JSON list of C-alpha atoms in Angstrom, two decimals:
[
{"chain": "A", "resi": 1, "resn": "ALA", "atom": "CA", "xyz": [-35.76, 120.54, -24.28]},
{"chain": "A", "resi": 2, "resn": "GLN", "atom": "CA", "xyz": [-38.78, 119.35, -21.56]},
{"chain": "A", "resi": 3, "resn": "LYS", "atom": "CA", "xyz": [-37.99, 119.55, -18.23]},
{"chain": "A", "resi": 4, "resn": "VAL", "atom": "CA", "xyz": [-39.69, 119.59, -15.22]},
{"chain": "A", "resi": 5, "resn": "THR", "atom": "CA", "xyz": [-38.36, 121.49, -12.06]},
{"chain": "A", "resi": 6, "resn": "GLN", "atom": "CA", "xyz": [-39.54, 120.46, -8.35]},
{"chain": "A", "resi": 7, "resn": "ALA", "atom": "CA", "xyz": [-37.01, 122.71, -6.26]},
{"chain": "A", "resi": 8, "resn": "GLN", "atom": "CA", "xyz": [-38.62, 122.02, -2.85]},
{"chain": "A", "resi": 9, "resn": "THR", "atom": "CA", "xyz": [-36.69, 118.99, -2.05]},
{"chain": "A", "resi": 10, "resn": "GLU", "atom": "CA", "xyz": [-38.43, 118.79, 1.09]},
{"chain": "A", "resi": 11, "resn": "ILE", "atom": "CA", "xyz": [-40.98, 120.59, 3.37]},
{"chain": "A", "resi": 12, "resn": "SER", "atom": "CA", "xyz": [-42.11, 119.84, 6.76]},
{"chain": "A", "resi": 13, "resn": "VAL", "atom": "CA", "xyz": [-45.97, 121.30, 8.06]},
{"chain": "A", "resi": 14, "resn": "VAL", "atom": "CA", "xyz": [-47.61, 120.53, 11.11]},
{"chain": "A", "resi": 15, "resn": "GLU", "atom": "CA", "xyz": [-51.39, 118.65, 10.04]},
{"chain": "A", "resi": 16, "resn": "LYS", "atom": "CA", "xyz": [-53.73, 121.03, 9.35]},
{"chain": "A", "resi": 17, "resn": "GLU", "atom": "CA", "xyz": [-51.97, 123.47, 8.03]},
{"chain": "A", "resi": 18, "resn": "ASP", "atom": "CA", "xyz": [-52.11, 123.87, 4.41]},
{"chain": "A", "resi": 19, "resn": "VAL", "atom": "CA", "xyz": [-49.30, 123.50, 1.83]},
{"chain": "A", "resi": 20, "resn": "THR", "atom": "CA", "xyz": [-47.83, 124.23, -1.55]},
{"chain": "A", "resi": 21, "resn": "LEU", "atom": "CA", "xyz": [-46.12, 122.57, -3.98]},
{"chain": "A", "resi": 22, "resn": "ASP", "atom": "CA", "xyz": [-44.42, 123.70, -7.05]},
{"chain": "A", "resi": 23, "resn": "CYS", "atom": "CA", "xyz": [-43.72, 122.91, -10.02]},
{"chain": "A", "resi": 24, "resn": "VAL", "atom": "CA", "xyz": [-42.64, 124.38, -13.41]},
{"chain": "A", "resi": 25, "resn": "TYR", "atom": "CA", "xyz": [-41.87, 123.15, -15.90]},
{"chain": "A", "resi": 26, "resn": "GLU", "atom": "CA", "xyz": [-40.13, 123.56, -19.12]},
{"chain": "A", "resi": 27, "resn": "THR", "atom": "CA", "xyz": [-41.57, 122.42, -23.39]},
{"chain": "A", "resi": 28, "resn": "ARG", "atom": "CA", "xyz": [-41.78, 124.42, -26.81]},
{"chain": "A", "resi": 29, "resn": "ASP", "atom": "CA", "xyz": [-44.68, 122.12, -27.63]},
{"chain": "A", "resi": 30, "resn": "THR", "atom": "CA", "xyz": [-48.06, 123.70, -27.21]},
{"chain": "A", "resi": 31, "resn": "THR", "atom": "CA", "xyz": [-49.96, 120.76, -26.83]},
{"chain": "A", "resi": 32, "resn": "TYR", "atom": "CA", "xyz": [-48.65, 118.99, -23.86]},
{"chain": "A", "resi": 33, "resn": "TYR", "atom": "CA", "xyz": [-50.03, 117.21, -20.33]},
{"chain": "A", "resi": 34, "resn": "LEU", "atom": "CA", "xyz": [-49.19, 117.67, -16.56]},
{"chain": "A", "resi": 35, "resn": "PHE", "atom": "CA", "xyz": [-49.57, 115.80, -13.96]},
{"chain": "A", "resi": 36, "resn": "TRP", "atom": "CA", "xyz": [-49.08, 114.67, -9.98]},
{"chain": "A", "resi": 37, "resn": "TYR", "atom": "CA", "xyz": [-48.49, 111.65, -8.77]},
{"chain": "A", "resi": 38, "resn": "LYS", "atom": "CA", "xyz": [-48.15, 110.31, -5.17]},
{"chain": "A", "resi": 39, "resn": "GLN", "atom": "CA", "xyz": [-45.73, 107.98, -3.89]},
{"chain": "A", "resi": 40, "resn": "PRO", "atom": "CA", "xyz": [-46.52, 107.26, -0.36]},
{"chain": "A", "resi": 41, "resn": "PRO", "atom": "CA", "xyz": [-43.80, 105.73, 2.21]},
{"chain": "A", "resi": 42, "resn": "SER", "atom": "CA", "xyz": [-45.13, 102.18, 0.84]},
{"chain": "A", "resi": 43, "resn": "GLY", "atom": "CA", "xyz": [-43.05, 102.87, -2.84]},
{"chain": "A", "resi": 44, "resn": "GLU", "atom": "CA", "xyz": [-46.56, 103.05, -5.34]},
{"chain": "A", "resi": 45, "resn": "LEU", "atom": "CA", "xyz": [-46.53, 105.78, -7.44]},
{"chain": "A", "resi": 46, "resn": "VAL", "atom": "CA", "xyz": [-50.35, 107.10, -7.40]},
{"chain": "A", "resi": 47, "resn": "PHE", "atom": "CA", "xyz": [-52.09, 109.17, -10.53]},
{"chain": "A", "resi": 48, "resn": "LEU", "atom": "CA", "xyz": [-53.40, 112.31, -8.87]},
{"chain": "A", "resi": 49, "resn": "ILE", "atom": "CA", "xyz": [-54.68, 114.44, -11.57]},
{"chain": "A", "resi": 50, "resn": "ARG", "atom": "CA", "xyz": [-54.03, 114.99, -15.25]},
{"chain": "A", "resi": 51, "resn": "ARG", "atom": "CA", "xyz": [-54.08, 118.52, -16.94]},
{"chain": "A", "resi": 52, "resn": "ASN", "atom": "CA", "xyz": [-54.02, 119.10, -20.59]},
{"chain": "A", "resi": 53, "resn": "SER", "atom": "CA", "xyz": [-52.20, 122.64, -22.20]},
{"chain": "A", "resi": 54, "resn": "PHE", "atom": "CA", "xyz": [-55.73, 123.66, -23.28]},
{"chain": "A", "resi": 55, "resn": "ASP", "atom": "CA", "xyz": [-57.80, 123.87, -20.17]},
{"chain": "A", "resi": 56, "resn": "GLU", "atom": "CA", "xyz": [-55.86, 126.19, -17.71]},
{"chain": "A", "resi": 57, "resn": "GLN", "atom": "CA", "xyz": [-58.86, 125.65, -15.22]},
{"chain": "A", "resi": 58, "resn": "ASN", "atom": "CA", "xyz": [-57.97, 125.33, -12.09]},
{"chain": "A", "resi": 59, "resn": "GLU", "atom": "CA", "xyz": [-59.35, 121.96, -9.82]},
{"chain": "A", "resi": 60, "resn": "ILE", "atom": "CA", "xyz": [-60.56, 121.31, -6.68]},
{"chain": "A", "resi": 61, "resn": "SER", "atom": "CA", "xyz": [-60.62, 117.84, -4.96]},
{"chain": "A", "resi": 62, "resn": "GLY", "atom": "CA", "xyz": [-61.92, 118.03, -1.71]},
{"chain": "A", "resi": 63, "resn": "ARG", "atom": "CA", "xyz": [-58.61, 118.73, 0.58]},
{"chain": "A", "resi": 64, "resn": "TYR", "atom": "CA", "xyz": [-56.09, 119.22, -3.09]},
{"chain": "A", "resi": 65, "resn": "SER", "atom": "CA", "xyz": [-56.17, 121.68, -5.43]},
{"chain": "A", "resi": 66, "resn": "TRP", "atom": "CA", "xyz": [-54.08, 122.49, -8.25]},
{"chain": "A", "resi": 67, "resn": "ASN", "atom": "CA", "xyz": [-53.42, 125.95, -10.19]},
{"chain": "A", "resi": 68, "resn": "PHE", "atom": "CA", "xyz": [-52.00, 125.91, -13.59]},
{"chain": "A", "resi": 69, "resn": "GLN", "atom": "CA", "xyz": [-50.82, 129.25, -15.12]},
{"chain": "A", "resi": 70, "resn": "LYS", "atom": "CA", "xyz": [-48.91, 128.62, -18.53]},
{"chain": "A", "resi": 71, "resn": "SER", "atom": "CA", "xyz": [-47.89, 132.45, -17.84]},
{"chain": "A", "resi": 72, "resn": "THR", "atom": "CA", "xyz": [-45.73, 131.06, -15.33]},
{"chain": "A", "resi": 73, "resn": "SER", "atom": "CA", "xyz": [-45.23, 127.14, -17.13]},
{"chain": "A", "resi": 74, "resn": "SER", "atom": "CA", "xyz": [-46.26, 126.87, -13.37]},
{"chain": "A", "resi": 75, "resn": "PHE", "atom": "CA", "xyz": [-48.81, 124.22, -12.19]},
{"chain": "A", "resi": 76, "resn": "ASN", "atom": "CA", "xyz": [-48.90, 124.06, -8.19]},
{"chain": "A", "resi": 77, "resn": "PHE", "atom": "CA", "xyz": [-50.43, 121.78, -6.22]},
{"chain": "A", "resi": 78, "resn": "THR", "atom": "CA", "xyz": [-52.09, 122.80, -2.79]},
{"chain": "A", "resi": 79, "resn": "ILE", "atom": "CA", "xyz": [-53.25, 120.39, 0.23]},
{"chain": "A", "resi": 80, "resn": "THR", "atom": "CA", "xyz": [-55.21, 122.20, 2.51]},
{"chain": "A", "resi": 81, "resn": "ALA", "atom": "CA", "xyz": [-56.22, 121.33, 5.96]},
{"chain": "A", "resi": 82, "resn": "SER", "atom": "CA", "xyz": [-52.57, 118.88, 5.76]},
{"chain": "A", "resi": 83, "resn": "GLN", "atom": "CA", "xyz": [-52.94, 115.34, 7.51]},
{"chain": "A", "resi": 84, "resn": "VAL", "atom": "CA", "xyz": [-50.60, 112.64, 8.37]},
{"chain": "A", "resi": 85, "resn": "VAL", "atom": "CA", "xyz": [-51.68, 110.11, 5.83]},
{"chain": "A", "resi": 86, "resn": "ASP", "atom": "CA", "xyz": [-50.60, 113.15, 3.10]},
{"chain": "A", "resi": 87, "resn": "SER", "atom": "CA", "xyz": [-47.25, 112.44, 4.18]},
{"chain": "A", "resi": 88, "resn": "ALA", "atom": "CA", "xyz": [-45.35, 111.34, 1.01]},
{"chain": "A", "resi": 89, "resn": "VAL", "atom": "CA", "xyz": [-43.16, 112.25, -2.39]},
{"chain": "A", "resi": 90, "resn": "TYR", "atom": "CA", "xyz": [-45.11, 114.27, -4.33]},
{"chain": "A", "resi": 91, "resn": "PHE", "atom": "CA", "xyz": [-43.86, 114.25, -8.21]},
{"chain": "A", "resi": 92, "resn": "CYS", "atom": "CA", "xyz": [-44.99, 116.11, -11.14]},
{"chain": "A", "resi": 93, "resn": "ALA", "atom": "CA", "xyz": [-45.00, 115.15, -14.56]},
{"chain": "A", "resi": 94, "resn": "LEU", "atom": "CA", "xyz": [-45.00, 116.30, -18.09]},
{"chain": "A", "resi": 95, "resn": "VAL", "atom": "CA", "xyz": [-45.50, 114.63, -21.40]},
{"chain": "A", "resi": 96, "resn": "THR", "atom": "CA", "xyz": [-45.27, 116.29, -24.73]},
{"chain": "A", "resi": 97, "resn": "GLY", "atom": "CA", "xyz": [-46.57, 114.93, -28.53]},
{"chain": "A", "resi": 98, "resn": "ALA", "atom": "CA", "xyz": [-42.69, 115.54, -29.07]},
{"chain": "A", "resi": 99, "resn": "THR", "atom": "CA", "xyz": [-41.36, 113.12, -27.00]},
{"chain": "A", "resi": 100, "resn": "ASN", "atom": "CA", "xyz": [-44.25, 111.10, -26.06]},
{"chain": "A", "resi": 101, "resn": "LYS", "atom": "CA", "xyz": [-42.49, 110.07, -22.65]},
{"chain": "A", "resi": 102, "resn": "LEU", "atom": "CA", "xyz": [-43.42, 110.80, -19.14]},
{"chain": "A", "resi": 103, "resn": "ILE", "atom": "CA", "xyz": [-40.63, 112.96, -17.81]},
{"chain": "A", "resi": 104, "resn": "PHE", "atom": "CA", "xyz": [-41.38, 113.20, -14.03]},
{"chain": "A", "resi": 105, "resn": "GLY", "atom": "CA", "xyz": [-39.85, 116.05, -11.62]},
{"chain": "A", "resi": 106, "resn": "THR", "atom": "CA", "xyz": [-37.57, 115.08, -8.80]},
{"chain": "A", "resi": 107, "resn": "GLY", "atom": "CA", "xyz": [-40.06, 114.71, -6.52]},
{"chain": "A", "resi": 108, "resn": "THR", "atom": "CA", "xyz": [-41.03, 116.46, -3.22]},
{"chain": "A", "resi": 109, "resn": "LEU", "atom": "CA", "xyz": [-40.63, 114.92, 0.13]},
{"chain": "A", "resi": 110, "resn": "LEU", "atom": "CA", "xyz": [-44.25, 116.36, 2.28]},
{"chain": "A", "resi": 111, "resn": "ALA", "atom": "CA", "xyz": [-43.96, 115.24, 5.87]},
{"chain": "A", "resi": 112, "resn": "VAL", "atom": "CA", "xyz": [-46.83, 116.34, 7.61]},
{"chain": "A", "resi": 113, "resn": "GLN", "atom": "CA", "xyz": [-46.24, 115.69, 11.36]},
{"chain": "A", "resi": 114, "resn": "PRO", "atom": "CA", "xyz": [-49.20, 116.11, 14.20]},
{"chain": "B", "resi": 1, "resn": "ASP", "atom": "CA", "xyz": [-59.84, 94.97, -9.82]},
{"chain": "B", "resi": 2, "resn": "ALA", "atom": "CA", "xyz": [-56.21, 93.75, -9.88]},
{"chain": "B", "resi": 3, "resn": "GLY", "atom": "CA", "xyz": [-53.57, 96.47, -10.35]},
{"chain": "B", "resi": 4, "resn": "VAL", "atom": "CA", "xyz": [-50.55, 96.20, -12.33]},
{"chain": "B", "resi": 5, "resn": "ILE", "atom": "CA", "xyz": [-48.59, 92.75, -10.22]},
{"chain": "B", "resi": 6, "resn": "GLN", "atom": "CA", "xyz": [-44.90, 92.74, -10.45]},
{"chain": "B", "resi": 7, "resn": "SER", "atom": "CA", "xyz": [-42.32, 90.20, -9.08]},
{"chain": "B", "resi": 8, "resn": "PRO", "atom": "CA", "xyz": [-40.38, 89.68, -7.42]},
{"chain": "B", "resi": 9, "resn": "ARG", "atom": "CA", "xyz": [-40.90, 92.65, -5.16]},
{"chain": "B", "resi": 10, "resn": "HIS", "atom": "CA", "xyz": [-36.98, 92.10, -3.96]},
{"chain": "B", "resi": 11, "resn": "GLU", "atom": "CA", "xyz": [-34.53, 90.27, -5.53]},
{"chain": "B", "resi": 12, "resn": "VAL", "atom": "CA", "xyz": [-30.79, 90.70, -4.11]},
{"chain": "B", "resi": 13, "resn": "THR", "atom": "CA", "xyz": [-28.26, 89.03, -6.09]},
{"chain": "B", "resi": 14, "resn": "GLU", "atom": "CA", "xyz": [-24.52, 89.05, -6.53]},
{"chain": "B", "resi": 15, "resn": "MET", "atom": "CA", "xyz": [-23.08, 90.72, -9.36]},
{"chain": "B", "resi": 16, "resn": "GLY", "atom": "CA", "xyz": [-22.73, 89.55, -12.74]},
{"chain": "B", "resi": 17, "resn": "GLN", "atom": "CA", "xyz": [-25.86, 87.05, -12.16]},
{"chain": "B", "resi": 18, "resn": "GLU", "atom": "CA", "xyz": [-28.75, 87.27, -14.26]},
{"chain": "B", "resi": 19, "resn": "VAL", "atom": "CA", "xyz": [-32.12, 89.12, -12.91]},
{"chain": "B", "resi": 20, "resn": "THR", "atom": "CA", "xyz": [-35.41, 88.65, -14.36]},
{"chain": "B", "resi": 21, "resn": "LEU", "atom": "CA", "xyz": [-38.00, 91.13, -13.64]},
{"chain": "B", "resi": 22, "resn": "ARG", "atom": "CA", "xyz": [-42.04, 90.12, -15.00]},
{"chain": "B", "resi": 23, "resn": "CYS", "atom": "CA", "xyz": [-44.81, 92.70, -15.09]},
{"chain": "B", "resi": 24, "resn": "LYS", "atom": "CA", "xyz": [-48.57, 92.00, -15.71]},
{"chain": "B", "resi": 25, "resn": "PRO", "atom": "CA", "xyz": [-50.32, 94.57, -16.59]},
{"chain": "B", "resi": 26, "resn": "ILE", "atom": "CA", "xyz": [-54.03, 95.98, -16.30]},
{"chain": "B", "resi": 27, "resn": "SER", "atom": "CA", "xyz": [-56.26, 93.53, -18.15]},
{"chain": "B", "resi": 28, "resn": "GLY", "atom": "CA", "xyz": [-57.05, 95.66, -21.11]},
{"chain": "B", "resi": 29, "resn": "HIS", "atom": "CA", "xyz": [-54.56, 98.19, -21.36]},
{"chain": "B", "resi": 30, "resn": "ASN", "atom": "CA", "xyz": [-52.21, 98.46, -24.53]},
{"chain": "B", "resi": 31, "resn": "SER", "atom": "CA", "xyz": [-49.06, 100.64, -23.37]},
{"chain": "B", "resi": 32, "resn": "LEU", "atom": "CA", "xyz": [-46.60, 99.39, -21.15]},
{"chain": "B", "resi": 33, "resn": "PHE", "atom": "CA", "xyz": [-44.15, 101.07, -19.72]},
{"chain": "B", "resi": 34, "resn": "TRP", "atom": "CA", "xyz": [-41.16, 100.25, -17.27]},
{"chain": "B", "resi": 35, "resn": "TYR", "atom": "CA", "xyz": [-39.34, 102.98, -15.31]},
{"chain": "B", "resi": 36, "resn": "ARG", "atom": "CA", "xyz": [-36.10, 102.60, -13.01]},
{"chain": "B", "resi": 37, "resn": "GLN", "atom": "CA", "xyz": [-36.36, 104.50, -9.36]},
{"chain": "B", "resi": 38, "resn": "THR", "atom": "CA", "xyz": [-32.80, 105.55, -8.07]},
{"chain": "B", "resi": 39, "resn": "MET", "atom": "CA", "xyz": [-31.68, 108.81, -5.21]},
{"chain": "B", "resi": 40, "resn": "MET", "atom": "CA", "xyz": [-29.18, 109.90, -8.05]},
{"chain": "B", "resi": 41, "resn": "ARG", "atom": "CA", "xyz": [-31.70, 109.97, -11.11]},
{"chain": "B", "resi": 42, "resn": "GLY", "atom": "CA", "xyz": [-35.27, 109.80, -10.01]},
{"chain": "B", "resi": 43, "resn": "LEU", "atom": "CA", "xyz": [-37.54, 108.36, -12.10]},
{"chain": "B", "resi": 44, "resn": "GLU", "atom": "CA", "xyz": [-36.40, 107.03, -16.05]},
{"chain": "B", "resi": 45, "resn": "LEU", "atom": "CA", "xyz": [-38.58, 105.80, -17.93]},
{"chain": "B", "resi": 46, "resn": "LEU", "atom": "CA", "xyz": [-36.63, 102.80, -19.83]},
{"chain": "B", "resi": 47, "resn": "ILE", "atom": "CA", "xyz": [-38.66, 101.89, -22.46]},
{"chain": "B", "resi": 48, "resn": "TYR", "atom": "CA", "xyz": [-42.45, 101.09, -23.54]},
{"chain": "B", "resi": 49, "resn": "PHE", "atom": "CA", "xyz": [-44.82, 99.11, -25.87]},
{"chain": "B", "resi": 50, "resn": "ASN", "atom": "CA", "xyz": [-48.00, 99.78, -27.41]},
{"chain": "B", "resi": 51, "resn": "ASN", "atom": "CA", "xyz": [-49.85, 96.57, -28.45]},
{"chain": "B", "resi": 52, "resn": "ASN", "atom": "CA", "xyz": [-46.91, 94.75, -27.42]},
{"chain": "B", "resi": 53, "resn": "VAL", "atom": "CA", "xyz": [-44.68, 96.16, -29.64]},
{"chain": "B", "resi": 54, "resn": "PRO", "atom": "CA", "xyz": [-41.68, 97.89, -28.42]},
{"chain": "B", "resi": 55, "resn": "ILE", "atom": "CA", "xyz": [-41.96, 101.96, -29.45]},
{"chain": "B", "resi": 56, "resn": "ASP", "atom": "CA", "xyz": [-39.26, 103.93, -27.49]},
{"chain": "B", "resi": 57, "resn": "ASP", "atom": "CA", "xyz": [-36.08, 101.86, -26.08]},
{"chain": "B", "resi": 58, "resn": "SER", "atom": "CA", "xyz": [-33.98, 104.79, -26.12]},
{"chain": "B", "resi": 59, "resn": "GLY", "atom": "CA", "xyz": [-33.66, 104.89, -21.76]},
{"chain": "B", "resi": 60, "resn": "MET", "atom": "CA", "xyz": [-32.69, 100.98, -21.72]},
{"chain": "B", "resi": 61, "resn": "PRO", "atom": "CA", "xyz": [-28.75, 102.41, -19.97]},
{"chain": "B", "resi": 62, "resn": "GLU", "atom": "CA", "xyz": [-27.17, 99.86, -22.34]},
{"chain": "B", "resi": 63, "resn": "ASP", "atom": "CA", "xyz": [-27.11, 96.25, -24.09]},
{"chain": "B", "resi": 64, "resn": "ARG", "atom": "CA", "xyz": [-27.24, 94.48, -20.45]},
{"chain": "B", "resi": 65, "resn": "PHE", "atom": "CA", "xyz": [-30.76, 95.32, -20.64]},
{"chain": "B", "resi": 66, "resn": "SER", "atom": "CA", "xyz": [-33.14, 93.87, -22.36]},
{"chain": "B", "resi": 67, "resn": "ALA", "atom": "CA", "xyz": [-37.08, 93.79, -22.32]},
{"chain": "B", "resi": 68, "resn": "LYS", "atom": "CA", "xyz": [-39.87, 92.03, -23.74]},
{"chain": "B", "resi": 69, "resn": "MET", "atom": "CA", "xyz": [-43.39, 91.16, -24.23]},
{"chain": "B", "resi": 70, "resn": "PRO", "atom": "CA", "xyz": [-44.70, 88.55, -25.23]},
{"chain": "B", "resi": 71, "resn": "ASN", "atom": "CA", "xyz": [-48.13, 89.02, -25.12]},
{"chain": "B", "resi": 72, "resn": "ALA", "atom": "CA", "xyz": [-50.53, 91.54, -23.47]},
{"chain": "B", "resi": 73, "resn": "SER", "atom": "CA", "xyz": [-50.43, 90.20, -20.66]},
{"chain": "B", "resi": 74, "resn": "PHE", "atom": "CA", "xyz": [-47.43, 90.06, -19.51]},
{"chain": "B", "resi": 75, "resn": "SER", "atom": "CA", "xyz": [-43.44, 91.82, -19.74]},
{"chain": "B", "resi": 76, "resn": "THR", "atom": "CA", "xyz": [-40.51, 91.20, -18.41]},
{"chain": "B", "resi": 77, "resn": "LEU", "atom": "CA", "xyz": [-37.16, 93.27, -18.56]},
{"chain": "B", "resi": 78, "resn": "LYS", "atom": "CA", "xyz": [-34.20, 91.27, -17.84]},
{"chain": "B", "resi": 79, "resn": "ILE", "atom": "CA", "xyz": [-30.47, 92.27, -17.11]},
{"chain": "B", "resi": 80, "resn": "GLN", "atom": "CA", "xyz": [-27.45, 90.03, -17.98]},
{"chain": "B", "resi": 81, "resn": "PRO", "atom": "CA", "xyz": [-24.99, 90.41, -16.40]},
{"chain": "B", "resi": 82, "resn": "SER", "atom": "CA", "xyz": [-26.15, 92.52, -13.20]},
{"chain": "B", "resi": 83, "resn": "GLU", "atom": "CA", "xyz": [-23.56, 95.10, -11.76]},
{"chain": "B", "resi": 84, "resn": "PRO", "atom": "CA", "xyz": [-24.16, 96.91, -8.68]},
{"chain": "B", "resi": 85, "resn": "ARG", "atom": "CA", "xyz": [-24.94, 100.08, -10.38]},
{"chain": "B", "resi": 86, "resn": "ASP", "atom": "CA", "xyz": [-27.84, 98.32, -11.13]},
{"chain": "B", "resi": 87, "resn": "SER", "atom": "CA", "xyz": [-29.41, 98.90, -8.44]},
{"chain": "B", "resi": 88, "resn": "ALA", "atom": "CA", "xyz": [-32.88, 100.08, -7.90]},
{"chain": "B", "resi": 89, "resn": "VAL", "atom": "CA", "xyz": [-36.35, 99.75, -7.85]},
{"chain": "B", "resi": 90, "resn": "TYR", "atom": "CA", "xyz": [-37.81, 99.53, -11.17]},
{"chain": "B", "resi": 91, "resn": "PHE", "atom": "CA", "xyz": [-41.48, 99.94, -11.41]},
{"chain": "B", "resi": 92, "resn": "CYS", "atom": "CA", "xyz": [-44.00, 98.53, -14.27]},
{"chain": "B", "resi": 93, "resn": "ALA", "atom": "CA", "xyz": [-46.90, 100.85, -15.58]},
{"chain": "B", "resi": 94, "resn": "SER", "atom": "CA", "xyz": [-49.70, 99.97, -18.02]},
{"chain": "B", "resi": 95, "resn": "SER", "atom": "CA", "xyz": [-52.39, 102.49, -19.84]},
{"chain": "B", "resi": 96, "resn": "PHE", "atom": "CA", "xyz": [-54.67, 102.17, -22.01]},
{"chain": "B", "resi": 97, "resn": "GLY", "atom": "CA", "xyz": [-54.89, 104.72, -24.89]},
{"chain": "B", "resi": 98, "resn": "ALA", "atom": "CA", "xyz": [-53.65, 105.01, -28.72]},
{"chain": "B", "resi": 99, "resn": "LYS", "atom": "CA", "xyz": [-50.00, 105.28, -29.25]},
{"chain": "B", "resi": 100, "resn": "SER", "atom": "CA", "xyz": [-49.15, 108.82, -28.05]},
{"chain": "B", "resi": 101, "resn": "ASN", "atom": "CA", "xyz": [-48.58, 108.33, -24.41]},
{"chain": "B", "resi": 102, "resn": "THR", "atom": "CA", "xyz": [-51.31, 110.29, -22.51]},
{"chain": "B", "resi": 103, "resn": "GLY", "atom": "CA", "xyz": [-49.45, 109.86, -19.04]},
{"chain": "B", "resi": 104, "resn": "GLU", "atom": "CA", "xyz": [-52.05, 108.51, -16.94]},
{"chain": "B", "resi": 105, "resn": "LEU", "atom": "CA", "xyz": [-50.01, 105.19, -16.26]},
{"chain": "B", "resi": 106, "resn": "PHE", "atom": "CA", "xyz": [-51.36, 102.76, -13.50]},
{"chain": "B", "resi": 107, "resn": "PHE", "atom": "CA", "xyz": [-47.84, 101.55, -11.51]},
{"chain": "B", "resi": 108, "resn": "GLY", "atom": "CA", "xyz": [-47.33, 98.61, -9.98]},
{"chain": "B", "resi": 109, "resn": "GLU", "atom": "CA", "xyz": [-45.77, 98.00, -5.92]},
{"chain": "B", "resi": 110, "resn": "GLY", "atom": "CA", "xyz": [-42.22, 97.89, -8.13]},
{"chain": "B", "resi": 111, "resn": "SER", "atom": "CA", "xyz": [-39.16, 95.58, -7.47]},
{"chain": "B", "resi": 112, "resn": "ARG", "atom": "CA", "xyz": [-36.26, 96.75, -5.17]},
{"chain": "B", "resi": 113, "resn": "LEU", "atom": "CA", "xyz": [-32.99, 95.30, -7.35]},
{"chain": "B", "resi": 114, "resn": "THR", "atom": "CA", "xyz": [-30.16, 94.91, -4.80]},
{"chain": "B", "resi": 115, "resn": "VAL", "atom": "CA", "xyz": [-26.86, 93.61, -6.79]},
{"chain": "B", "resi": 116, "resn": "LEU", "atom": "CA", "xyz": [-23.90, 93.10, -4.18]}
]
């Protein structure tokens, strides 16, 4: 079965703090893609990153970084020096060749207080 | 460049009425997806099309739901008759790629449906 678990329902931090959003996935497929999407209060879903299962290199993009570890089936997302504009719901997602469907986790609501 | 365009943005209707949601994907994209978002069930894939052909509609809740893609630039999701439990935000998304879903989707702003 394919599954994405985001155990953190809500996180509240103060501006400039670092915050890590956890994502654990389940799949038996050896080929799959992992994603993070951001849903700000305005409601649209914004693609942030895609990772394939053969590339475990961590990635950094400005204040955002992602840590992919196949050994623990995790794909965690860290925001460094958080800002109020980072406040949103963040979704981790998975697609495999077996299902061909993008399966979303339940999301983590991040609130960054000024 | 225009993104995925959905209409209406908000719809309030009464139980039993027909609802039609519309989507214009990004020009050049050949895959189109309809998702539903609710508090209880999160984001669920309802159906997706590749090159205007429905590939997987296993997420469509029941016969009251139907989706069409008559051409590469337009799709509709219809609910007839609507019920209060259909109240949700319906997202359309598009992507470019082969038949397999590589997941890098571009989402519209969603259509918020309220069925009274």
